Coordinates of C-alpha atoms in Angstrom, one line a residue:
M184 CA 0.2 0.1 0.0
A185 CA 1.4 3.6 -1.1
T186 CA 3.3 5.9 2.5
R187 CA 0.4 8.4 3.2
A188 CA 0.7 11.6 3.8
R189 CA -0.7 12.2 7.8
V190 CA -0.9 15.3 9.5
R191 CA -2.7 15.3 13.3
A192 CA -6.3 16.1 12.6
P193 CA -6.8 19.8 14.4
E194 CA -9.8 19.3 17.6
L195 CA -13.2 19.9 16.8
I196 CA -14.4 23.0 18.4
G197 CA -17.4 25.4 18.1
K198 CA -19.0 27.5 19.7
G199 CA -22.8 26.5 19.2
G200 CA -22.0 22.9 20.4
W201 CA -23.4 19.8 18.1
L202 CA -26.6 18.4 17.5
N203 CA -27.6 15.0 16.7
T204 CA -25.4 13.4 19.4
G205 CA -29.0 13.5 22.3
D206 CA -26.8 16.6 23.7
H207 CA -23.4 14.7 24.2
Q208 CA -20.4 17.0 23.2
Y209 CA -17.5 14.9 21.1
T210 CA -14.0 14.6 20.4
L211 CA -11.2 13.3 19.0
A212 CA -10.3 11.6 21.5
D213 CA -13.8 10.1 21.7
L214 CA -14.0 9.0 17.9
R215 CA -10.7 7.0 18.1
G216 CA -10.8 4.4 15.7
R217 CA -13.1 5.3 13.5
V218 CA -12.5 6.6 9.8
V219 CA -14.1 10.0 10.7
I220 CA -15.3 12.4 8.0
L221 CA -16.1 16.1 7.9
D222 CA -17.6 17.8 5.6
F223 CA -17.2 21.8 6.0
W224 CA -20.8 22.8 4.3
T225 CA -23.0 25.6 5.4
F226 CA -26.8 25.5 4.6
C227 CA -27.2 28.5 2.4
C228 CA -24.2 26.1 -0.1
V229 CA -26.4 24.1 -3.0
N230 CA -23.1 22.3 -3.2
C231 CA -23.1 22.1 0.1
L232 CA -26.6 20.3 -0.5
H233 CA -25.6 18.3 -3.0
V234 CA -22.6 16.5 -0.5
L235 CA -25.0 15.4 1.4
D236 CA -26.7 13.4 -1.0
E237 CA -24.0 11.9 -2.3
L238 CA -22.3 11.2 1.3
R239 CA -25.6 9.3 2.0
E240 CA -24.9 5.6 -0.1
L241 CA -21.4 6.0 2.1
E242 CA -22.5 6.2 5.5
E243 CA -25.1 3.3 5.2
K244 CA -22.8 1.2 4.3
H245 CA -20.5 2.0 6.7
R246 CA -22.3 2.9 9.3
D247 CA -19.5 0.6 12.0
T248 CA -16.5 2.3 11.1
V249 CA -17.4 6.0 9.0
V250 CA -18.2 8.2 11.5
I251 CA -19.5 11.9 9.4
I252 CA -19.7 15.4 10.9
G253 CA -20.8 17.6 10.0
V254 CA -18.6 21.4 10.6
H255 CA -21.4 24.0 9.7
S256 CA -20.0 27.0 9.4
P257 CA -21.3 29.7 8.5
K258 CA -21.5 32.5 5.0
F259 CA -24.3 34.6 6.6
V260 CA -25.3 36.0 9.8
H261 CA -27.8 34.3 9.8
E262 CA -26.0 31.3 9.5
A263 CA -24.5 31.4 12.1
E264 CA -28.0 32.1 14.9
H265 CA -28.0 28.2 16.7
Q266 CA -31.8 27.7 15.6
A267 CA -31.2 28.2 12.3
V268 CA -28.4 25.7 12.1
V269 CA -31.3 23.6 14.3
D270 CA -33.8 24.0 11.5
A271 CA -31.1 23.2 8.5
V272 CA -29.9 19.8 10.4
E273 CA -33.6 18.3 9.9
R274 CA -35.0 20.7 6.6
Y275 CA -32.0 18.7 4.9
Q276 CA -32.3 15.3 6.9
V277 CA -28.6 15.0 7.4
H278 CA -28.7 12.1 10.0
H279 CA -25.2 12.4 11.1
P280 CA -23.4 14.7 13.8
V281 CA -23.0 18.5 12.9
L282 CA -20.8 20.2 15.2
D283 CA -22.2 24.3 15.0
D284 CA -19.1 27.1 14.5
P285 CA -20.6 29.9 14.3
E286 CA -17.1 31.9 14.3
L287 CA -15.4 29.3 12.1
A288 CA -13.1 28.0 15.0
T289 CA -12.4 24.6 13.2
W290 CA -12.6 26.2 9.3
K291 CA -10.2 27.7 10.6
Q292 CA -7.9 25.3 12.1
Y293 CA -8.6 23.0 9.3
A294 CA -7.4 25.4 6.9
V295 CA -10.5 25.1 4.6
R296 CA -11.0 28.1 1.9
A297 CA -14.0 26.3 0.9
W298 CA -17.5 25.5 0.7
P299 CA -18.4 22.5 0.7
T300 CA -14.8 20.9 1.8
L301 CA -14.2 17.5 2.9
V302 CA -11.3 16.1 5.2
V303 CA -10.7 12.4 5.8
I304 CA -9.9 11.7 9.4
D305 CA -8.1 7.9 10.2
P306 CA -8.6 5.4 13.4
E307 CA -5.7 6.6 14.6
G308 CA -6.7 10.5 14.6
Y309 CA -4.8 11.8 11.0
V310 CA -5.9 13.7 8.4
V311 CA -4.8 11.9 5.7
A312 CA -7.2 13.5 2.4
Q313 CA -8.7 17.1 1.7
H314 CA -11.7 17.3 -0.6
A315 CA -13.1 20.3 -1.9
G316 CA -16.7 20.5 -4.0
E317 CA -18.5 18.3 -5.6
G318 CA -17.7 14.2 -7.5
H319 CA -15.5 13.1 -4.6
A320 CA -17.5 10.0 -2.7
H321 CA -16.1 7.6 -5.1
A322 CA -12.6 8.9 -4.0
I323 CA -13.4 9.1 -0.5
E324 CA -15.0 5.2 -0.5
K325 CA -12.0 3.5 -1.9
L326 CA -10.3 5.5 0.6
V327 CA -12.5 4.1 3.3
Q328 CA -12.1 1.5 2.2
E329 CA -7.7 0.9 2.3
L330 CA -8.3 2.4 5.7
E331 CA -10.9 0.0 7.0
A332 CA -7.9 -2.8 5.7
E333 CA -4.9 -1.0 6.9
H334 CA -6.5 -0.1 10.3
A335 CA -8.6 -3.8 10.8
A336 CA -4.9 -5.7 10.0
K337 CA -2.9 -3.2 12.9
G338 CA -5.6 -3.7 15.9
T339 CA -6.5 0.1 15.5
L340 CA -10.1 -0.4 13.8
R341 CA -13.0 -0.3 15.8
R342 CA -16.3 -1.2 14.6
G343 CA -20.1 -0.5 16.6
D344 CA -22.6 2.7 16.1
G345 CA -22.0 5.7 16.0
P346 CA -22.1 8.6 17.7
Y347 CA -25.7 9.9 15.8
V348 CA -29.3 10.1 17.8
A349 CA -32.3 11.3 15.7
P350 CA -34.1 14.4 16.7
E351 CA -37.2 14.0 18.3
P352 CA -40.4 14.8 15.4
V353 CA -42.2 17.7 15.6
A354 CA -45.9 17.0 13.9
T355 CA -47.3 19.8 12.0
D356 CA -49.0 20.1 8.9
L357 CA -46.1 21.3 7.2
R358 CA -42.4 21.5 7.4
F359 CA -40.0 23.8 6.0
P360 CA -42.2 24.5 3.1
G361 CA -40.7 26.8 -0.6
K362 CA -43.0 28.4 -2.2
T363 CA -46.8 28.1 -3.4
V364 CA -49.1 28.8 -6.3
L365 CA -52.6 30.2 -5.8
L366 CA -55.4 27.6 -7.9
P367 CA -58.0 28.2 -9.7
S368 CA -60.5 27.0 -6.6
G369 CA -59.2 29.5 -4.6
N370 CA -57.5 26.8 -2.5
F371 CA -52.7 27.0 -2.2
L372 CA -50.5 24.6 -3.7
V373 CA -47.6 24.2 -1.3
S374 CA -44.4 22.6 -1.7
D375 CA -44.1 21.1 1.7
S376 CA -40.6 20.2 0.7
T377 CA -39.0 18.0 4.0
R378 CA -42.5 16.5 4.2
N379 CA -41.0 15.3 0.0
Q380 CA -44.6 16.8 -1.0
L381 CA -47.1 19.2 -2.3
V382 CA -50.0 19.8 -0.5
E383 CA -53.5 21.3 -1.2
L384 CA -54.6 24.1 1.2
A385 CA -58.0 25.3 2.0
P386 CA -58.7 29.8 0.4
D387 CA -58.0 30.0 4.9
G388 CA -53.7 28.9 4.4
E389 CA -54.4 26.3 7.3
S390 CA -56.8 23.4 6.1
V391 CA -55.4 20.6 4.8
V392 CA -57.4 19.7 1.7
R393 CA -55.0 16.7 0.3
R394 CA -51.5 15.8 0.2
I395 CA -50.3 15.0 -3.8
G396 CA -46.9 12.9 -4.6
D397 CA -46.3 10.7 -1.7
G398 CA -43.0 8.9 -2.7
E399 CA -43.0 10.8 -6.8
F400 CA -40.8 14.0 -4.9
N401 CA -37.9 15.2 -3.1
E402 CA -37.7 17.8 -1.3
P403 CA -40.1 20.4 -4.6
Q404 CA -39.7 24.3 -4.7
G405 CA -41.3 26.2 -7.2
L406 CA -44.4 25.7 -8.0
T407 CA -46.4 28.1 -11.4
P408 CA -49.6 27.6 -13.1
L409 CA -49.0 26.1 -17.2
P410 CA -51.2 27.6 -19.5
D411 CA -53.0 24.2 -19.7
G412 CA -54.1 24.4 -15.8
R413 CA -51.7 22.5 -15.3
I414 CA -48.8 23.0 -12.2
A415 CA -45.2 22.8 -12.5
V416 CA -42.8 21.6 -9.9
A417 CA -38.8 22.3 -9.6
D418 CA -38.7 18.6 -8.1
T419 CA -35.3 20.2 -6.6
V420 CA -33.4 17.0 -5.1
N421 CA -34.7 14.2 -8.2
H422 CA -33.1 16.7 -10.6
S423 CA -36.5 17.4 -12.8
I424 CA -39.5 19.2 -13.7
R425 CA -42.6 17.7 -13.4
A426 CA -46.3 18.5 -14.3
Y427 CA -49.2 17.6 -11.6
D428 CA -53.0 18.4 -12.9
P429 CA -54.9 19.3 -10.2
E430 CA -58.0 18.1 -11.7
S431 CA -57.1 14.9 -12.6
G432 CA -54.2 14.6 -10.0
A433 CA -52.0 13.3 -12.7
I434 CA -48.6 14.0 -12.9
E435 CA -46.0 13.8 -15.0
T436 CA -42.0 14.4 -15.7
L437 CA -41.6 17.1 -18.0
A438 CA -37.4 17.7 -17.6
G439 CA -34.5 15.9 -16.4
T440 CA -33.5 12.8 -16.3
G441 CA -33.8 11.8 -12.8
K442 CA -29.4 12.4 -11.9
Q443 CA -27.4 15.8 -11.7
W444 CA -25.8 17.5 -14.7
W445 CA -21.9 18.4 -14.4
Q446 CA -19.6 19.8 -16.8
G447 CA -19.7 18.1 -19.8
S448 CA -23.3 16.5 -19.6
P449 CA -25.4 18.3 -22.7
T450 CA -26.6 21.4 -22.0
S451 CA -30.0 21.4 -24.2
G452 CA -32.3 19.0 -26.1
P453 CA -35.2 16.0 -26.0
A454 CA -36.1 17.6 -22.2
L455 CA -36.4 14.0 -20.8
D456 CA -32.6 12.9 -21.9
V457 CA -30.5 16.0 -20.6
S458 CA -30.3 16.6 -16.6
L459 CA -31.1 18.7 -14.7
S460 CA -28.5 20.0 -11.5
S461 CA -31.3 21.6 -8.3
P462 CA -33.8 23.1 -10.2
W463 CA -35.0 25.6 -7.6
D464 CA -38.0 27.8 -9.1
V465 CA -39.8 27.9 -12.2
A466 CA -42.2 30.6 -14.5
W467 CA -43.6 30.9 -17.2
W468 CA -42.3 33.7 -19.7
G469 CA -42.4 34.2 -23.3
E470 CA -43.8 31.3 -24.6
R471 CA -41.8 28.8 -22.6
L472 CA -40.7 27.6 -19.0
W473 CA -38.6 29.4 -17.3
I474 CA -36.1 27.0 -14.6
A475 CA -34.5 28.7 -11.9
M476 CA -31.3 26.4 -12.2
A477 CA -29.3 26.8 -8.6
G478 CA -27.3 23.7 -9.0
V479 CA -25.0 25.3 -12.0
H480 CA -26.0 29.6 -11.5
Q481 CA -28.4 29.1 -14.7
L482 CA -31.7 29.6 -16.0
W483 CA -32.3 27.3 -18.5
T484 CA -35.6 26.7 -20.4
Y485 CA -38.2 24.8 -21.6
D486 CA -39.8 23.8 -24.9
P487 CA -43.7 22.5 -24.6
A488 CA -43.9 23.3 -28.3
T489 CA -40.9 20.6 -28.9
G490 CA -40.4 19.1 -25.7
T491 CA -36.3 20.0 -25.1
V492 CA -34.5 22.2 -23.0
E493 CA -31.0 24.3 -23.3
V494 CA -29.2 26.8 -21.1
A495 CA -31.0 30.2 -21.7
A496 CA -29.0 32.8 -19.3
G497 CA -25.7 31.9 -16.9
T498 CA -22.4 30.1 -18.2
T499 CA -22.0 28.3 -14.8
N500 CA -20.0 30.4 -12.9
E501 CA -21.0 31.8 -9.7
G502 CA -20.7 35.3 -9.5
L503 CA -22.2 38.6 -10.5
V504 CA -21.7 39.6 -14.0
D505 CA -24.4 41.4 -15.8
G506 CA -24.8 41.4 -19.9
P507 CA -26.1 39.8 -22.9
A508 CA -27.5 36.3 -20.9
A509 CA -24.9 33.5 -22.5
E510 CA -21.5 35.9 -21.1
A511 CA -24.0 36.7 -17.3
W512 CA -22.9 35.3 -13.6
F513 CA -25.9 34.0 -11.5
A514 CA -24.8 32.5 -7.7
Q515 CA -27.5 30.3 -7.2
P516 CA -30.3 31.7 -8.8
S517 CA -33.6 31.2 -6.4
G518 CA -36.7 32.8 -7.4
L519 CA -38.6 34.1 -10.0
A520 CA -41.2 35.7 -11.3
A521 CA -42.8 36.7 -14.3
T522 CA -44.3 40.4 -16.1
E523 CA -45.0 41.2 -19.4
D524 CA -41.9 42.5 -20.1
R525 CA -39.6 41.4 -17.0
L526 CA -38.5 38.2 -15.1
W527 CA -37.5 38.8 -11.8
I528 CA -34.8 36.3 -10.3
A529 CA -34.0 36.2 -6.8
D530 CA -30.0 35.8 -7.5
S531 CA -29.4 34.1 -3.3
E532 CA -25.9 33.8 -3.0
T533 CA -25.5 37.0 -4.5
S534 CA -27.9 38.6 -1.9
A535 CA -29.2 40.2 -5.2
V536 CA -32.6 40.9 -7.1
R537 CA -31.5 40.6 -11.1
W538 CA -33.9 40.7 -13.8
I539 CA -33.9 39.7 -17.6
D540 CA -35.5 42.3 -20.6
R541 CA -37.0 40.6 -23.8
D542 CA -33.9 41.3 -25.6
L543 CA -31.9 39.1 -23.0
V544 CA -30.1 41.2 -21.2
V545 CA -29.4 40.0 -17.8
H546 CA -29.0 43.6 -15.6
T547 CA -29.1 43.9 -11.3
A548 CA -31.0 46.3 -9.8
V549 CA -30.3 45.6 -6.3
G550 CA -26.8 43.7 -4.9
T551 CA -22.8 44.2 -5.4
G552 CA -21.4 40.4 -5.2
L553 CA -20.9 36.7 -3.3
F554 CA -19.3 38.6 0.4
D555 CA -21.8 41.7 1.6
F556 CA -25.1 41.7 2.5
G557 CA -27.9 42.6 5.7
H558 CA -31.2 44.9 5.8
R559 CA -30.7 47.9 4.3
D560 CA -33.3 50.0 2.3
G561 CA -33.3 52.9 0.2
A562 CA -31.1 53.9 -2.9
A563 CA -31.4 50.5 -4.8
G564 CA -27.2 50.9 -5.6
Q565 CA -26.9 50.6 -1.5
A566 CA -29.4 48.5 -0.3
L567 CA -28.8 45.4 1.0
L568 CA -30.7 41.4 1.7
Q569 CA -29.3 38.9 2.8
H570 CA -29.9 35.5 0.9
P571 CA -34.0 36.2 -1.1
L572 CA -35.1 32.9 -2.4
G573 CA -37.9 34.4 -3.1
V574 CA -39.5 37.2 -5.5
T575 CA -43.3 38.4 -6.5
A576 CA -44.3 40.9 -9.4
L577 CA -46.8 43.8 -7.3
P578 CA -50.0 45.3 -9.7
D579 CA -47.9 48.6 -9.9
G580 CA -44.9 47.0 -11.3
S581 CA -42.4 47.0 -8.1
V582 CA -41.3 43.4 -6.7
A583 CA -42.4 42.0 -3.1
I584 CA -38.4 40.2 -2.5
S585 CA -38.6 37.3 0.6
D586 CA -35.4 38.3 1.9
T587 CA -35.6 34.5 3.6
Y588 CA -32.3 35.1 6.0
N589 CA -33.7 39.1 7.2
H590 CA -37.0 37.7 8.0
A591 CA -38.5 40.1 6.1
L592 CA -40.6 41.2 3.2
R593 CA -38.7 44.0 1.4
R594 CA -40.0 46.0 -1.8
Y595 CA -38.3 46.7 -4.6
D596 CA -39.9 49.6 -7.2
P597 CA -37.7 50.4 -10.3
A598 CA -40.2 53.6 -10.9
D599 CA -38.2 55.4 -8.2
G600 CA -35.2 52.6 -7.5
Q601 CA -35.7 52.3 -4.3
V602 CA -35.8 49.7 -1.9
T603 CA -38.1 49.1 1.1
T604 CA -38.8 47.4 3.7
L605 CA -42.4 45.8 3.6
A606 CA -43.2 43.5 6.2
T607 CA -40.5 41.9 9.3
D608 CA -40.3 38.7 11.6
L609 CA -41.1 36.8 8.9
R610 CA -39.4 33.4 9.6
E611 CA -37.7 32.5 6.5
P612 CA -39.9 34.0 3.7
S613 CA -38.7 31.7 0.7
G614 CA -41.8 32.8 -1.5
A615 CA -45.2 34.5 -1.5
V616 CA -48.5 35.0 -4.0
L617 CA -50.7 37.7 -4.3
V618 CA -54.4 36.6 -3.6
G619 CA -56.4 40.5 -3.9
D620 CA -55.1 43.2 -2.0
D621 CA -53.1 40.7 0.5
I622 CA -50.0 38.6 0.2
V623 CA -49.2 35.5 1.2
V624 CA -45.8 34.8 2.6
V625 CA -44.5 31.2 2.8
E626 CA -42.6 31.2 6.7
S627 CA -40.3 28.5 5.9
A628 CA -39.2 28.0 9.5
R629 CA -42.3 28.6 10.9
H630 CA -43.4 26.0 8.7
R631 CA -47.0 27.7 7.5
L632 CA -48.7 30.3 5.6
T633 CA -48.9 33.4 6.5
R634 CA -50.9 36.2 5.6
L635 CA -50.2 40.5 5.3
R636 CA -52.1 43.3 4.2
L637 CA -50.2 45.0 1.3
P638 CA -49.4 48.6 3.8
E639 CA -49.2 51.6 2.2
E640 CA -46.5 53.0 3.7
A641 CA -43.3 50.9 4.0
V642 CA -42.0 50.0 7.8
R643 CA -38.8 51.6 9.0
V644 CA -35.6 49.1 9.8
D645 CA -32.1 50.1 11.3
S646 CA -29.7 49.8 8.5
V647 CA -26.8 47.3 9.1
A648 CA -24.3 45.9 6.7
H649 CA -22.5 42.8 7.1
R650 CA -19.7 41.1 5.0
T651 CA -18.4 37.5 4.9
Q652 CA -17.0 36.2 8.4
R653 CA -14.6 34.4 6.6
A654 CA -10.8 35.8 6.6
A655 CA -9.4 37.7 3.6
T656 CA -5.8 35.6 2.5
E657 CA -2.8 38.1 2.3
V658 CA -1.6 37.5 -0.8
A659 CA 2.0 39.9 -2.0
A660 CA 1.6 42.7 -5.0
G661 CA 2.9 41.2 -8.3
K662 CA 3.7 37.5 -8.9
L663 CA 0.9 34.8 -7.1
Q664 CA 1.4 31.0 -7.9
L665 CA -2.2 29.8 -7.7
D666 CA -1.8 25.7 -7.3
V667 CA -5.2 23.7 -7.9
V668 CA -3.8 20.6 -6.0
F669 CA -5.5 17.2 -8.1
Q670 CA -4.9 14.0 -7.4
A671 CA -6.9 10.9 -8.9
P672 CA -7.9 8.4 -6.2
A673 CA -6.3 5.5 -5.7
G674 CA -7.2 3.1 -9.4
Q675 CA -8.0 5.7 -11.5
K676 CA -6.0 8.4 -13.5
L677 CA -6.7 11.9 -15.4
D678 CA -9.1 10.7 -18.5
T679 CA -6.5 11.8 -21.5
R680 CA -8.2 9.5 -23.9
Y681 CA -10.4 12.6 -26.0
G682 CA -7.6 15.2 -24.8
P683 CA -7.1 17.3 -21.2
S684 CA -8.8 16.4 -18.6
T685 CA -8.6 19.5 -16.7
R686 CA -9.7 22.9 -16.6
L687 CA -9.0 25.8 -14.9
L688 CA -10.9 29.4 -15.3
V689 CA -9.6 32.7 -13.3
S690 CA -11.3 36.0 -12.7
S691 CA -11.4 38.8 -10.0
T692 CA -13.7 41.3 -9.1
P693 CA -12.6 44.0 -9.6
P694 CA -11.1 43.4 -12.5
E695 CA -8.1 45.1 -12.0
L696 CA -7.2 42.9 -8.8
L697 CA -5.2 40.9 -11.5
I698 CA -3.3 41.9 -14.7
G699 CA -2.5 39.0 -15.6
G700 CA -3.2 35.5 -15.7
D701 CA -6.8 35.4 -15.5
G702 CA -8.6 33.1 -18.3
A703 CA -9.8 30.0 -19.6
G704 CA -7.1 27.3 -19.7
T705 CA -6.1 23.0 -19.1
D706 CA -3.3 23.4 -16.6
L707 CA -4.1 22.7 -13.0
S708 CA -1.7 25.9 -12.0
R709 CA -0.7 29.3 -12.9
E710 CA 1.1 32.0 -12.5
L711 CA -0.8 35.1 -11.3
E712 CA 0.0 38.6 -11.4
I713 CA -1.3 40.9 -8.7
D714 CA -1.8 44.8 -8.8
P715 CA -0.2 46.3 -6.5
A716 CA -3.3 49.3 -6.5
V717 CA -5.7 47.3 -5.7
A718 CA -6.5 46.9 -2.3
E719 CA -8.6 44.0 -1.9
G720 CA -11.1 41.7 -3.8
V721 CA -11.8 38.1 -4.4
L722 CA -10.7 35.3 -7.2
H723 CA -12.8 32.8 -8.8
V724 CA -11.3 30.2 -9.7
S725 CA -13.1 27.4 -11.3
A726 CA -11.5 23.7 -11.4
M727 CA -12.9 20.6 -12.9
A728 CA -10.8 17.5 -13.2
A729 CA -12.3 13.8 -14.7
S730 CA -10.5 10.8 -14.0
C731 CA -10.8 6.9 -15.2
D732 CA -10.4 3.9 -13.9
D733 CA -6.7 3.0 -14.7
D734 CA -7.6 -0.7 -15.8
P735 CA -6.5 -1.4 -20.3
E736 CA -8.6 -4.3 -19.7
K737 CA -11.9 -2.0 -19.2
E738 CA -13.2 -1.4 -22.3
Y739 CA -15.4 0.7 -20.4
P740 CA -14.2 2.7 -17.6
A741 CA -15.5 4.4 -15.0
C742 CA -14.9 7.6 -15.4
H743 CA -15.9 11.0 -12.6
V744 CA -16.1 14.4 -13.0
H745 CA -14.8 16.2 -9.8
Q746 CA -15.1 20.0 -9.6
Q747 CA -15.3 23.4 -7.2
D748 CA -16.1 26.9 -7.7
W749 CA -13.3 29.1 -5.0
G750 CA -14.4 32.8 -4.2
V751 CA -11.2 32.9 -2.8
P752 CA -11.5 36.7 -0.3
V753 CA -7.8 38.4 -0.4
R754 CA -5.8 41.3 0.6
V755 CA -2.7 42.7 -1.3
A756 CA 0.0 43.4 1.9
E757 CA 3.5 43.3 1.7
D758 CA 4.7 40.5 3.8
G759 CA 1.3 38.7 1.8
A760 CA 1.8 35.1 0.6
S761 CA 3.3 34.7 -3.1
R762 CA 1.7 31.0 -3.4
L763 CA -1.6 30.6 -3.4
P764 CA -3.0 26.1 -2.6
L765 CA -6.1 25.4 -3.6
V766 CA -7.0 21.5 -2.9
L767 CA -10.0 19.9 -5.5
A768 CA -8.6 15.8 -4.1
G769 CA -5.5 14.6 -2.1
M770 CA -3.0 16.6 -0.1
D771 CA -0.8 19.6 -0.7
Q772 CA 2.4 17.9 -0.7
A773 CA 4.6 22.1 -1.5

């Protein structure tokens, strides 16, 4: 067996304490003898949710030797609230212990740079691998098998029940609902996301009329009426778009294969033959169904006349860039609302509200980027939101914003360019629908619909601005060596049969931060040049590597794609680093 680099694992610390352990507070010493996988995640991050799903099979298969621990490391201020973490653990059905680390103490100890990041610790308490991004479950499975064999032979492997203790279930009619739509009958249809169903409620918004789709859906979110009277459903974790007929009760799949889209997969074609990635909301606009494809930071469309899907906007790069739809950047678009001349978008990770015009040009109404957020009203250019998940078009041409992590309903009026607050003391509002002079808001973390009278005057709130807690990396001006570390899993090699198997894309905010080294290429190492005149900014790094079974006897070797996007806040300093290592898979040996 090859010699493996080992570094002693730092202790697990977090002021929020432990969840899913029956109140037991664990240390690494308590877990000695087990393979420990740390999953650094934050609940706003769709890529983190993908990794939770990737790990479920491994978690079940190796339940007596492997302990997965979610280390919750917040990006947004709201994510540092303990109850919000408790809610997220239930909402996303996390069935392993979670350490709530609101001050990023363990994140810093492990030198993590991106959500999600997986760290593997061997039964003797040493770090043996690190993986950033998605697509690593197969590699970790191989490593776990090696560690089980190695430590069983050494007598250092301990089998048995893990530390997970399931919380007590809570009885409510809805559980973390996502979106709602008004039916012609006056009833509401609600996506009951954690229960994997749709629920029809009476006009009072409380009485359950029927439950729909037991076993059909997996964390459904967005809903919108189609011209034929059916309701389109963003079936998020099934990576599909479904249609539900309220008259007959029939459910039909319109788009998606049920598998997650990966780089290199088709981006257009027959709708049932093309994979999707975490569709979060849907809206009918311009004779097509528009899809907020949160998982790949794009908007797609489904054309019922041809039965096809295609990318309509976005490059898969995560960020905030306006312009022609094919060149724009989004960051987890999660809410859509259509008017005659605009498609409104809640772009959650940039805490922004964007819109597309009829010429398919993307504009930003509110929001500045990935790391600035807060609750500030006033002129849209300086107003702040915090991870909005929903937008609702209002009759006067303005738009209501479900400002999720601010627990507020906000309003942007394009006529005067002002942002105001309509209501506060909501709990994680994620969508809303107009009913006459009222607006009915999905209070996701209160598990209910809440009816509000649209106020004539906005609510006044104290202004607050935030930047992410994540510390900036100090870098020297001039030459900066960027190294994306990738080591193919055991038994695999880089797939070069059809050309280069790696891709690296680098850019910056502001663009002036980089004098040289930006753009696309196939080498995972690159020399960047930092402008000394720019004090700080964000380096955007997107890396992909494809590896396949290293077995010449296999006619069709199994292949896997590993990918991650990093947004690295940097500060230019005289004694800053001249090398920036980002681990995609493996260990940085430099």
